[in-house]
JSON list of C-alpha atoms in Angstrom, two decimals:
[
{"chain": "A", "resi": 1, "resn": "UNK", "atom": "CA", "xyz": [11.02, -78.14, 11.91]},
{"chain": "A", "resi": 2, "resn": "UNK", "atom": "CA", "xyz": [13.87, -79.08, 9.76]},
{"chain": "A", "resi": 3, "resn": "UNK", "atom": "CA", "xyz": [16.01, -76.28, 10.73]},
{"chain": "A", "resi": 4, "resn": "UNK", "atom": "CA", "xyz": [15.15, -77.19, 14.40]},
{"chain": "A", "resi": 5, "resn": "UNK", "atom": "CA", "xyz": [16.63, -80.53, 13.37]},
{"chain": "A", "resi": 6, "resn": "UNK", "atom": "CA", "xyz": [19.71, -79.25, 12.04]},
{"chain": "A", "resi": 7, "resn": "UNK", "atom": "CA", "xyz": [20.27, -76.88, 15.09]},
{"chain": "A", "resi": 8, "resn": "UNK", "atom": "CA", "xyz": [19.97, -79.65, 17.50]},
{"chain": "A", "resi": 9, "resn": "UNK", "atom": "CA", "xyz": [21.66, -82.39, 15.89]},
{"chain": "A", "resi": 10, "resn": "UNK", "atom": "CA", "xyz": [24.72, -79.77, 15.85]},
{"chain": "A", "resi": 11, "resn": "UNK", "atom": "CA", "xyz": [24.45, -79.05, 19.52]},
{"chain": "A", "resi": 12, "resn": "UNK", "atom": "CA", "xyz": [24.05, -82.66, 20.59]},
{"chain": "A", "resi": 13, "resn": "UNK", "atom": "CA", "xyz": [27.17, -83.64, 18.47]},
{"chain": "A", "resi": 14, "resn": "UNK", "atom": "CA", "xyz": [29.13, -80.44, 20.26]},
{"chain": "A", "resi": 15, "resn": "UNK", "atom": "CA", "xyz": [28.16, -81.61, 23.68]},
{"chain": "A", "resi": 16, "resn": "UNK", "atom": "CA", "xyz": [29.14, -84.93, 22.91]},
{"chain": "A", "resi": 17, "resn": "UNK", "atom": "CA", "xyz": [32.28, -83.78, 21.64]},
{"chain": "A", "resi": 18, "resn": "UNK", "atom": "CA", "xyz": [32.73, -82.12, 25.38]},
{"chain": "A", "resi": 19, "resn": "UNK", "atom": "CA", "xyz": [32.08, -85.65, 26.57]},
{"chain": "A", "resi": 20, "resn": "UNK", "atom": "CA", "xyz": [28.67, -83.66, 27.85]},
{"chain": "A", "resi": 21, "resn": "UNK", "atom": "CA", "xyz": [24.99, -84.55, 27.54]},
{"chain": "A", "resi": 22, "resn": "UNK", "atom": "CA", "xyz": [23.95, -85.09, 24.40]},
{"chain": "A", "resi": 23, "resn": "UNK", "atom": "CA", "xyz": [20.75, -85.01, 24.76]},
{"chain": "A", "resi": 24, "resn": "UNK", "atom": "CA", "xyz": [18.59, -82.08, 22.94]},
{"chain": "A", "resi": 25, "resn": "UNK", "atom": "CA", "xyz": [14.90, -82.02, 23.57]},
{"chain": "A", "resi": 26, "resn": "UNK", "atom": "CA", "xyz": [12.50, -79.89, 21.65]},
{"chain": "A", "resi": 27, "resn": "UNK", "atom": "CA", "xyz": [10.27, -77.84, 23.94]},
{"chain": "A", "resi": 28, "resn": "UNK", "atom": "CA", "xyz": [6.65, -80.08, 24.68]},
{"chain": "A", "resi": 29, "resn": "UNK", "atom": "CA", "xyz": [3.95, -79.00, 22.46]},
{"chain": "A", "resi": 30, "resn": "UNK", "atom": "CA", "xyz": [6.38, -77.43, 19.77]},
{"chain": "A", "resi": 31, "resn": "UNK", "atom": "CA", "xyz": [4.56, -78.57, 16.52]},
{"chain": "A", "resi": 32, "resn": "UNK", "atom": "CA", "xyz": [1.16, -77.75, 17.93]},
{"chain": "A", "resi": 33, "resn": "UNK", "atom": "CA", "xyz": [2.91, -74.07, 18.57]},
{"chain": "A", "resi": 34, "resn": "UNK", "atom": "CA", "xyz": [3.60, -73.51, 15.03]},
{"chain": "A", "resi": 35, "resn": "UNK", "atom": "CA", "xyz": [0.76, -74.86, 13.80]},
{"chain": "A", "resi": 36, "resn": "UNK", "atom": "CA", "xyz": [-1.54, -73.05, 15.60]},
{"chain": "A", "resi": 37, "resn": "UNK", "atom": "CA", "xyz": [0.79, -69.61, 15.23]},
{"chain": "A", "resi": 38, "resn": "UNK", "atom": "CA", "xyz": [-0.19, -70.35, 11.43]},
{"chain": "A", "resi": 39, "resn": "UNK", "atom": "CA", "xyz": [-3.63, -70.20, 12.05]},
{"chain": "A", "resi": 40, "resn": "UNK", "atom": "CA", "xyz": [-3.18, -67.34, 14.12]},
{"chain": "A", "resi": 41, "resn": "UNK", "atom": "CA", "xyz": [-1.63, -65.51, 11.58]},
{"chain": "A", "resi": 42, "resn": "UNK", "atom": "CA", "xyz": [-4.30, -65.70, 9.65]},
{"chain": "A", "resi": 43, "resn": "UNK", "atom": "CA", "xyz": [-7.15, -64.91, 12.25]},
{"chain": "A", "resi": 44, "resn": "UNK", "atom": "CA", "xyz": [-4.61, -61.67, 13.07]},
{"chain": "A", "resi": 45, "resn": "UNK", "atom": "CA", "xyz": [-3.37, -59.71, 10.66]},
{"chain": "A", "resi": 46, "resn": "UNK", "atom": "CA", "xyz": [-1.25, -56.78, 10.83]},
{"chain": "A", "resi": 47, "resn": "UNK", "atom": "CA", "xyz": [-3.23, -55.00, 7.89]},
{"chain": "A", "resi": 48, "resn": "UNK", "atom": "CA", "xyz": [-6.73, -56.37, 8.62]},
{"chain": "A", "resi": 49, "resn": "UNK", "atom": "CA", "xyz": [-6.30, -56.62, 12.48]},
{"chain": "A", "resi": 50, "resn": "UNK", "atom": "CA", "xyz": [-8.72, -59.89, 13.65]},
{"chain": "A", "resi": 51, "resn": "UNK", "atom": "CA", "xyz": [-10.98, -61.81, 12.10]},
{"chain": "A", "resi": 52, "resn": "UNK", "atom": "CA", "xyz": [-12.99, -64.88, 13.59]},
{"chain": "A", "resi": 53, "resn": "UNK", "atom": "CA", "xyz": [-16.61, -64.63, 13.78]},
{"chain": "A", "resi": 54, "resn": "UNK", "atom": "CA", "xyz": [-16.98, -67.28, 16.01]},
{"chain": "A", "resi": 55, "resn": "UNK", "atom": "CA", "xyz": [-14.45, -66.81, 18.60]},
{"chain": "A", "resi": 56, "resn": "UNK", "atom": "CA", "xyz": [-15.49, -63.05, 18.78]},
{"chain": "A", "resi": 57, "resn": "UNK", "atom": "CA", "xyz": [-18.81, -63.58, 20.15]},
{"chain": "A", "resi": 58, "resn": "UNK", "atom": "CA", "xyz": [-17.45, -65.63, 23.38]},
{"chain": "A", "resi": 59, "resn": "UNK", "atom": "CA", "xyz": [-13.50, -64.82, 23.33]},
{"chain": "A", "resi": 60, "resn": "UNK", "atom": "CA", "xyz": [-13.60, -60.89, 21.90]},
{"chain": "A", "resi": 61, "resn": "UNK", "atom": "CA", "xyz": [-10.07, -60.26, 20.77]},
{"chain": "A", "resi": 62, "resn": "UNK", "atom": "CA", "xyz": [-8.59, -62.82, 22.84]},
{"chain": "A", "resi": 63, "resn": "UNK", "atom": "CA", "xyz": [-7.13, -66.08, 22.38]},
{"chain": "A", "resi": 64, "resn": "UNK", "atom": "CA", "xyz": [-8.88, -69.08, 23.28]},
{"chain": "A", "resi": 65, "resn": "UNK", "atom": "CA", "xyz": [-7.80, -70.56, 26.74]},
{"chain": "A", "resi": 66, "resn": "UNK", "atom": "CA", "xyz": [-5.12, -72.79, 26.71]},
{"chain": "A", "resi": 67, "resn": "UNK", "atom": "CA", "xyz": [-3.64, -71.71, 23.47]},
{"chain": "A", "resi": 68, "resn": "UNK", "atom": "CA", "xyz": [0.27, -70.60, 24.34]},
{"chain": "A", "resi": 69, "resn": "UNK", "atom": "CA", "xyz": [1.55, -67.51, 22.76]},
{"chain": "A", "resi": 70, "resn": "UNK", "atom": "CA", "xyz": [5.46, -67.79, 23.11]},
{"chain": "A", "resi": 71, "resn": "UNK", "atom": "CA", "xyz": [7.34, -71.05, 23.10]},
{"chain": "A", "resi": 72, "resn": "UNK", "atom": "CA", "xyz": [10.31, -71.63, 25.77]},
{"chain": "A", "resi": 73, "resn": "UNK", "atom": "CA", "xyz": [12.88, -73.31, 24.13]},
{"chain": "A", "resi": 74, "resn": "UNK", "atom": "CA", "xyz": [14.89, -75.89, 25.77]},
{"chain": "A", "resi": 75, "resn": "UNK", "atom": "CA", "xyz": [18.29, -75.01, 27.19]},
{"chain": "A", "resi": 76, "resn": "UNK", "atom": "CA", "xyz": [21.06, -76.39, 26.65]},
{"chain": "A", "resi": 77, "resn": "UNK", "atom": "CA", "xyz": [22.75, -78.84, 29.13]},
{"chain": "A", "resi": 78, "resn": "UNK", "atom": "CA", "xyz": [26.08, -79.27, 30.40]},
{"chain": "A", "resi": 79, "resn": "UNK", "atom": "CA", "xyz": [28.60, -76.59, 32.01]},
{"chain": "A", "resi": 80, "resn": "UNK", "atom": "CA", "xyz": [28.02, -72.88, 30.98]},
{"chain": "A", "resi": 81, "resn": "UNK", "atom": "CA", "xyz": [30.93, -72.29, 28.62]},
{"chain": "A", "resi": 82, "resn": "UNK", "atom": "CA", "xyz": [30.27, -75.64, 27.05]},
{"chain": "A", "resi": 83, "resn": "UNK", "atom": "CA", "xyz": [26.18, -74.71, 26.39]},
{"chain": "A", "resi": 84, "resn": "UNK", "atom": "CA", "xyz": [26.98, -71.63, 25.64]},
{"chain": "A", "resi": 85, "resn": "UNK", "atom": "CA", "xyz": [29.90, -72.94, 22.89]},
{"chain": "A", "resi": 86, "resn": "UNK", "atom": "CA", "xyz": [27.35, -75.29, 21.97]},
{"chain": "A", "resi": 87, "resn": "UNK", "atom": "CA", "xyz": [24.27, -73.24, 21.46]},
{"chain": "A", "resi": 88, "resn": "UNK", "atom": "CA", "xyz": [26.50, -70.85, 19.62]},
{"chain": "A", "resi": 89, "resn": "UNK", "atom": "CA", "xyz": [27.39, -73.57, 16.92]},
{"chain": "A", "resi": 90, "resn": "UNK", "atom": "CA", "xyz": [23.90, -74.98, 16.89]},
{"chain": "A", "resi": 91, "resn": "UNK", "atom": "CA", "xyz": [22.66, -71.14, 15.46]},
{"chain": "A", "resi": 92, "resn": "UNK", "atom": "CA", "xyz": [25.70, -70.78, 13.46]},
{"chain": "A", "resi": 93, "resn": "UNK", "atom": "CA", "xyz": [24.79, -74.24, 11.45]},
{"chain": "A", "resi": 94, "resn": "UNK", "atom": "CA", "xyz": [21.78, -72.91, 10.22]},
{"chain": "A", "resi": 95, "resn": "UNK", "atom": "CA", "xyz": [23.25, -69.58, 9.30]},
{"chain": "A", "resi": 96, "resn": "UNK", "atom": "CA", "xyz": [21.76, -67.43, 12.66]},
{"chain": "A", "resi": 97, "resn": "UNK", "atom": "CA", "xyz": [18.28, -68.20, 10.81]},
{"chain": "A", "resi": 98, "resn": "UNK", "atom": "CA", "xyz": [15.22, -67.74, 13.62]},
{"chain": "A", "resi": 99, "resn": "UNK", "atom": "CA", "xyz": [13.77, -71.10, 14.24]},
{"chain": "A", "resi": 100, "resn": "UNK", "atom": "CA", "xyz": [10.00, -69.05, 14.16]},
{"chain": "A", "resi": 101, "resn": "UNK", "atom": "CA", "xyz": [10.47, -67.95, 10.87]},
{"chain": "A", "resi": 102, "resn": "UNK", "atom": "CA", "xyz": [7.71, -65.44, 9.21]},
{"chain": "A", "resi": 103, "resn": "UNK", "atom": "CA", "xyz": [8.23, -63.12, 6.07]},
{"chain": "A", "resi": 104, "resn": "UNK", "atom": "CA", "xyz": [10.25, -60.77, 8.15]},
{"chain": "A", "resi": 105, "resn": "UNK", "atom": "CA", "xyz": [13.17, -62.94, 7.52]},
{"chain": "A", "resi": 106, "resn": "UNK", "atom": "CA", "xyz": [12.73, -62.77, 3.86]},
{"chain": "A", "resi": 107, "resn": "UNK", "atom": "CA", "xyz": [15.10, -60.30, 1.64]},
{"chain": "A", "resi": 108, "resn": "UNK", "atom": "CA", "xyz": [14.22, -56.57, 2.60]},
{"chain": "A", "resi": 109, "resn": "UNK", "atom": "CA", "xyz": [12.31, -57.86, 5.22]},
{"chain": "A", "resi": 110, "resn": "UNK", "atom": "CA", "xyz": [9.66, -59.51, 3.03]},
{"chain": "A", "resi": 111, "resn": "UNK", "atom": "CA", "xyz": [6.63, -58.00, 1.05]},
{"chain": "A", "resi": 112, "resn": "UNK", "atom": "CA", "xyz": [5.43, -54.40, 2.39]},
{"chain": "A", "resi": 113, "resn": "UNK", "atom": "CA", "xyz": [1.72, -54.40, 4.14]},
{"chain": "A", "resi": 114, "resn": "UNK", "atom": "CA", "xyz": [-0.43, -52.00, 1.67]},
{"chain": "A", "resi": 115, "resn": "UNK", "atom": "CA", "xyz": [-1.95, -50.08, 4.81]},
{"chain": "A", "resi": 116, "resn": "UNK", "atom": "CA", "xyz": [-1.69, -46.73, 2.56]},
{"chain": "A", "resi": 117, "resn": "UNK", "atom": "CA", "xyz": [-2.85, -48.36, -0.97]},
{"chain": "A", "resi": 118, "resn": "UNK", "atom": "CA", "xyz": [-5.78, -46.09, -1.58]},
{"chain": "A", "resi": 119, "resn": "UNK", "atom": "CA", "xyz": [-8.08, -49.75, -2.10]},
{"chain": "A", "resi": 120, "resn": "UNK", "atom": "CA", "xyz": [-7.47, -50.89, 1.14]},
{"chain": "A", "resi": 121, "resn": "UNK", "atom": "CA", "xyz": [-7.86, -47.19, 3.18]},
{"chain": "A", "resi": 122, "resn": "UNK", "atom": "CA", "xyz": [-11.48, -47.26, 1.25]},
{"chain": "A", "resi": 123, "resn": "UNK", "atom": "CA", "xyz": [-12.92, -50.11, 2.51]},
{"chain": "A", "resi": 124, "resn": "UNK", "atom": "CA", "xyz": [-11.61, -49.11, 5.89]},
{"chain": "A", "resi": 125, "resn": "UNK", "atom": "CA", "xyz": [-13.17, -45.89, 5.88]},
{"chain": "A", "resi": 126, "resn": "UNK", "atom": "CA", "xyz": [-16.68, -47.79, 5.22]},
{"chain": "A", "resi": 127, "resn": "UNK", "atom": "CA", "xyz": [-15.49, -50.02, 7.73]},
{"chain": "A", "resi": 128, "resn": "UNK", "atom": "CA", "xyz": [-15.09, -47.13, 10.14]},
{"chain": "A", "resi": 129, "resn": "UNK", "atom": "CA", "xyz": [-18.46, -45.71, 9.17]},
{"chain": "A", "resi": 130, "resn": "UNK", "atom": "CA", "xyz": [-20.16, -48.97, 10.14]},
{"chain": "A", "resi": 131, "resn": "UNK", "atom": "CA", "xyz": [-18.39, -49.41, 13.29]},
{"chain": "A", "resi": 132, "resn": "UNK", "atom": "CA", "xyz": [-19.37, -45.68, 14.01]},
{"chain": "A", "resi": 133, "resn": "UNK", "atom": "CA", "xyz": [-23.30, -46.67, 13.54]},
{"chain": "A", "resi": 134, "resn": "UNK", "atom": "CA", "xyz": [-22.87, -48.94, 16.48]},
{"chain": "A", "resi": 135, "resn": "UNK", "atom": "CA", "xyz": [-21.33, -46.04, 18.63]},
{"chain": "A", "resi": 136, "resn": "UNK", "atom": "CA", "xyz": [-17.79, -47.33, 17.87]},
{"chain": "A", "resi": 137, "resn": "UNK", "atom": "CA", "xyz": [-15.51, -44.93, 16.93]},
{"chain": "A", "resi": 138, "resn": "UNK", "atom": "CA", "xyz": [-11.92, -46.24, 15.35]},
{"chain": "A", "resi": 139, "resn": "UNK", "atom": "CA", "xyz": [-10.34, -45.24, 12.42]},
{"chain": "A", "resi": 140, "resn": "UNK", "atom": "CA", "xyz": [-8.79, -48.38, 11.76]},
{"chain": "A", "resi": 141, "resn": "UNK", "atom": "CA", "xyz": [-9.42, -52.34, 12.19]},
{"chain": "A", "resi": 142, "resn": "UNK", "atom": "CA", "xyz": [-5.66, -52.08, 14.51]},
{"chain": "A", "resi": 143, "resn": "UNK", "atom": "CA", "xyz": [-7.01, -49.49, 16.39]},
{"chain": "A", "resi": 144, "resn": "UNK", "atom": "CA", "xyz": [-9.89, -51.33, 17.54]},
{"chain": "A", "resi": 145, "resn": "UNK", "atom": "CA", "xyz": [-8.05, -54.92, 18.03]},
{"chain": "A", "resi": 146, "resn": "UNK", "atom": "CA", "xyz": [-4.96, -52.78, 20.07]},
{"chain": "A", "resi": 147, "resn": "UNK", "atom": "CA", "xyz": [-7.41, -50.61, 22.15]},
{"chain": "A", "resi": 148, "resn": "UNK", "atom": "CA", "xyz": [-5.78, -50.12, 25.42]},
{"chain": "A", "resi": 149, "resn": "UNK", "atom": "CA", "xyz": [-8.38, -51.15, 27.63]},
{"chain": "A", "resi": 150, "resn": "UNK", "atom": "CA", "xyz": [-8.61, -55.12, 25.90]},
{"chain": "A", "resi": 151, "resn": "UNK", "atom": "CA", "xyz": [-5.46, -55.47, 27.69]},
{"chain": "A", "resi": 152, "resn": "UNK", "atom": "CA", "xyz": [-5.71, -57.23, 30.79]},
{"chain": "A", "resi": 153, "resn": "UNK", "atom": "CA", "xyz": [-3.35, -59.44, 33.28]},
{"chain": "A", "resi": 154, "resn": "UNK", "atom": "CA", "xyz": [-3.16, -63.43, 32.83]},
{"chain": "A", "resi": 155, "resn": "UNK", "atom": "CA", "xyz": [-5.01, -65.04, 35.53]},
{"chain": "A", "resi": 156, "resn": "UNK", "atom": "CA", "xyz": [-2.95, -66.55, 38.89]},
{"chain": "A", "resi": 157, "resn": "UNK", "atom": "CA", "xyz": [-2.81, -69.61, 36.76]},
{"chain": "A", "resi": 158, "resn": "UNK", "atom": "CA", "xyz": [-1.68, -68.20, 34.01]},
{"chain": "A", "resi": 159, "resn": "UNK", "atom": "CA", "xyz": [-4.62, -68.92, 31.93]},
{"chain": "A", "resi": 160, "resn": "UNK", "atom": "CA", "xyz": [-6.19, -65.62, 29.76]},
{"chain": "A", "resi": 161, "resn": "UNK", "atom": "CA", "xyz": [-8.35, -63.66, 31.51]},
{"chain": "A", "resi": 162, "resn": "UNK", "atom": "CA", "xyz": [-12.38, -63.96, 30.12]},
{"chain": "A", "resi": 163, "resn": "UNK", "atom": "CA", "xyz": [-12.89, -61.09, 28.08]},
{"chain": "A", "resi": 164, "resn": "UNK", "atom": "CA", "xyz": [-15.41, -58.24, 28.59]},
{"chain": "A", "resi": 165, "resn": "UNK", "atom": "CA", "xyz": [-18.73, -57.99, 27.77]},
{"chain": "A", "resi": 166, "resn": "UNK", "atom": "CA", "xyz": [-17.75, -54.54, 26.37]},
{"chain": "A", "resi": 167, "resn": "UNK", "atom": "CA", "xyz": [-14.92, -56.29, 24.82]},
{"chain": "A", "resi": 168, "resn": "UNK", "atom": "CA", "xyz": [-17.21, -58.51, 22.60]},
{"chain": "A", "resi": 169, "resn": "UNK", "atom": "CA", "xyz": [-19.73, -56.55, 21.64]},
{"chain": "A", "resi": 170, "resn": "UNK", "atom": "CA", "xyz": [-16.87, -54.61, 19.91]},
{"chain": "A", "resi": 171, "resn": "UNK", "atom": "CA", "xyz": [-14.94, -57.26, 18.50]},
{"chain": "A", "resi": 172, "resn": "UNK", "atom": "CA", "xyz": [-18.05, -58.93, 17.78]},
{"chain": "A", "resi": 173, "resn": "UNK", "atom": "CA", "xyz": [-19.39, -55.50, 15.65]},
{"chain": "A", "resi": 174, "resn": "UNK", "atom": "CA", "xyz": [-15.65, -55.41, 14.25]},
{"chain": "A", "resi": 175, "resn": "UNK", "atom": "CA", "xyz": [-16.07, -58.74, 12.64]},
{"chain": "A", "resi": 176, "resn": "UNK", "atom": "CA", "xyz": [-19.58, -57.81, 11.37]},
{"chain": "A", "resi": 177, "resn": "UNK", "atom": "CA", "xyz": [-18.61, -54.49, 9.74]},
{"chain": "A", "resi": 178, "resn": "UNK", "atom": "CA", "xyz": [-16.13, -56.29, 7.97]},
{"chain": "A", "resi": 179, "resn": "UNK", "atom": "CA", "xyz": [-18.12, -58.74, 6.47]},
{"chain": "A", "resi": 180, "resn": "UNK", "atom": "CA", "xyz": [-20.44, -55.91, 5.56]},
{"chain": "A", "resi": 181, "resn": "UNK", "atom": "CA", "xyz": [-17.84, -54.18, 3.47]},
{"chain": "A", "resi": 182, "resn": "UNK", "atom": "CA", "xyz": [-15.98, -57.33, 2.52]},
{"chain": "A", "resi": 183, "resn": "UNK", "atom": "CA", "xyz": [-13.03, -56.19, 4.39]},
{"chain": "A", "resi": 184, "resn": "UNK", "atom": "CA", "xyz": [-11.05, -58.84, 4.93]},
{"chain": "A", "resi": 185, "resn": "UNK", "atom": "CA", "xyz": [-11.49, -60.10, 1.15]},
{"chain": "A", "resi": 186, "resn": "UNK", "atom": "CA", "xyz": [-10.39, -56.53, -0.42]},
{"chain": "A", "resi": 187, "resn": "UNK", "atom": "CA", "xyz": [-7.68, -56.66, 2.26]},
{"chain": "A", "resi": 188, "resn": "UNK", "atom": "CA", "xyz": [-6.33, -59.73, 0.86]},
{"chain": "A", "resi": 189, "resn": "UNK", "atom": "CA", "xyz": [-6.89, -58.76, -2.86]},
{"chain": "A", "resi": 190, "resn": "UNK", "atom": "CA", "xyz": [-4.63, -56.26, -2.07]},
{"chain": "A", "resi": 191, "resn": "UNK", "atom": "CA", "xyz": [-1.86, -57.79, -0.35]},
{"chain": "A", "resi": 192, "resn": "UNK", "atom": "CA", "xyz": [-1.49, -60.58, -3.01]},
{"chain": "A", "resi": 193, "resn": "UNK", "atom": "CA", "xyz": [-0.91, -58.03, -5.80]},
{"chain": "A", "resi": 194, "resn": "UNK", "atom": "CA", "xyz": [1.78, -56.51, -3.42]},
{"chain": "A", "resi": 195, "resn": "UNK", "atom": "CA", "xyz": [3.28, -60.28, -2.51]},
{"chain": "A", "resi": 196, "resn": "UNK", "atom": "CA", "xyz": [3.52, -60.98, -6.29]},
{"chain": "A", "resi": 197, "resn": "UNK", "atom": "CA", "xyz": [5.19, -57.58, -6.99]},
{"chain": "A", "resi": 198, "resn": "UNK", "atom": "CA", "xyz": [7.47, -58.30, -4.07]},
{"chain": "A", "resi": 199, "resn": "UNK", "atom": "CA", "xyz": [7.97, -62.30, -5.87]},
{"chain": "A", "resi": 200, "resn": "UNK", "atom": "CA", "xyz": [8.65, -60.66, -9.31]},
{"chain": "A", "resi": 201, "resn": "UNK", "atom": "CA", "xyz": [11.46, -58.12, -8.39]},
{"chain": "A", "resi": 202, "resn": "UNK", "atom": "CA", "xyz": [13.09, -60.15, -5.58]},
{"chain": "A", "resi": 203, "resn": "UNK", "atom": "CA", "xyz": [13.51, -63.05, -7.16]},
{"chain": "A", "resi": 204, "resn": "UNK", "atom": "CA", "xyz": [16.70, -63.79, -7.47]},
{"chain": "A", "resi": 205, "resn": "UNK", "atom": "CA", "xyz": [17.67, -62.90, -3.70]},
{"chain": "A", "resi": 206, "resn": "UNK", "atom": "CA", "xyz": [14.51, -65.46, -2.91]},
{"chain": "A", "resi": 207, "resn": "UNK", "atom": "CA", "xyz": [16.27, -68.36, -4.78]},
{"chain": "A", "resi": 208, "resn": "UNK", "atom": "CA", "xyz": [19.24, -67.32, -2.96]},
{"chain": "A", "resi": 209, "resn": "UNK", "atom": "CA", "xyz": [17.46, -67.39, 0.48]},
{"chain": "A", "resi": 210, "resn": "UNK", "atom": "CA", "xyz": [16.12, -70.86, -0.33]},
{"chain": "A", "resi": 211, "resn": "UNK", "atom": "CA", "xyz": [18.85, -72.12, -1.35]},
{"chain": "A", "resi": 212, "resn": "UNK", "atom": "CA", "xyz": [21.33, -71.36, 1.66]},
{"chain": "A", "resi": 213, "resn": "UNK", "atom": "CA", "xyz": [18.09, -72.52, 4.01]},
{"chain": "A", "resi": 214, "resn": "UNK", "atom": "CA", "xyz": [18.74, -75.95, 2.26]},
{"chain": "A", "resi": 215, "resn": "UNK", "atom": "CA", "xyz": [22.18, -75.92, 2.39]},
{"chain": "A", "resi": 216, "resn": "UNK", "atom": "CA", "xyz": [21.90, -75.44, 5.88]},
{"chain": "A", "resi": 217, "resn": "UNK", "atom": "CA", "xyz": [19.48, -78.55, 6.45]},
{"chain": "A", "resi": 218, "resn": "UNK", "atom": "CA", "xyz": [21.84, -80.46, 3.85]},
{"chain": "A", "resi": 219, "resn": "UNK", "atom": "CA", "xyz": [25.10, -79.92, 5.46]},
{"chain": "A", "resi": 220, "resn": "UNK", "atom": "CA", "xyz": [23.57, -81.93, 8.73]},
{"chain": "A", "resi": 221, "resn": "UNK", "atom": "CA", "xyz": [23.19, -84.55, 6.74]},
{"chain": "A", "resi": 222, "resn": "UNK", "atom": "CA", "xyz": [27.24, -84.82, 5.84]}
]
């Protein structure tokens, strides 16, 4: 949010500077966003694929209604050379940094996700074994969260279509196996060890990345 600060306070001072408005409004609902992308990022993982046991059994893979998956961001007002002048310097005062920042922004594009360690293709293969006792057949937890036939059209509304029945009996049985062969928790074991490898020989170009992100939330301050 800070950087979303900087960004705007730049391109309200620009537009003001154009005798324009200079008036910058964050898009409605934009902390709720990135709070609940967090969570999502957590209940969807690109090495363990989903986990929620509780939302599988009425939602299947999907995301509960009403929760937005993209945020519109606010334009920016006043004549199209001046917004586009403007929005140009906004970016350029936090250093072209994306304002919905993950690890892919980190040095070397943050740590790796360990889908080939042999600990984590293991437990997937008793994973697959389990899910293959329920007549389930996927070789991996992002095969069965990114089967083709989950996807489905938004409603006329715009609202997420209900899942299938078929739908959650699988992600249901997804969630199950992996609690069964603890999954998720050997899936995380292994990603830490991987994130502090990443910390230990990276860490200079982190201290560097942190400290041109606060140099960029400093300088709006001056």
């Amino acid at each position: 949010m800070q950087l979303r600060a900087v960004r705007n306070e730049t391109v309200a001072k620009c537009l003001a500077a154009h005798g324009a408005n200079a008036e910058i409004h964050e898009p409605p609902g934009v902390q709720e966003f990135l709070s609940a992308q967090q969570r999502d990022g957590v209940i969807r993982s690109g090495l363990y694929g989903f986990f929620d046991p509780v939302a599988a059994k009425t939602h299947g893979y999907s995301r509960p209604p009403g929760q937005a998956v993209s945020l519109t961001e606010t334009g920016v007002a006043g004549p199209s050379e001046v917004s586009s002048e403007c929005a140009r310097k906004g970016q350029e005062a936090i250093g072209g940094t994306p304002l919905i920042i993950d690890e892919t922004v980190l040095p070397d594009s943050g740590p790796p996700v360990p889908t080939n360690d042999s600990r984590y293709r293991a437990v997937v293969v008793s994973w697959a074994q389990c899910m293959a006792e329920s007549g389930f057949r996927y070789n991996t937890p992002l095969d069965a969260i990114g089967d083709l036939q989950w996807r489905r059209p938004p409603a006329p509304d715009g609202s997420t279509t209900p899942a299938s029945p078929a739908e959650i009996t699988v992600a249901s049985t997804d969630v199950d196996c992996k609690i069964k062969t603890n999954l998720v928790g050997i899936a995380v074991a292994v990603q830490s060890a991987y994130d502090n490898r990443y910390i230990e020989s990276h860490a200079a170009q982190l201290v560097e990345f942190k400290n041109r992100i606060l140099g960029h939330i400093r300088s709006a301050g001056k």
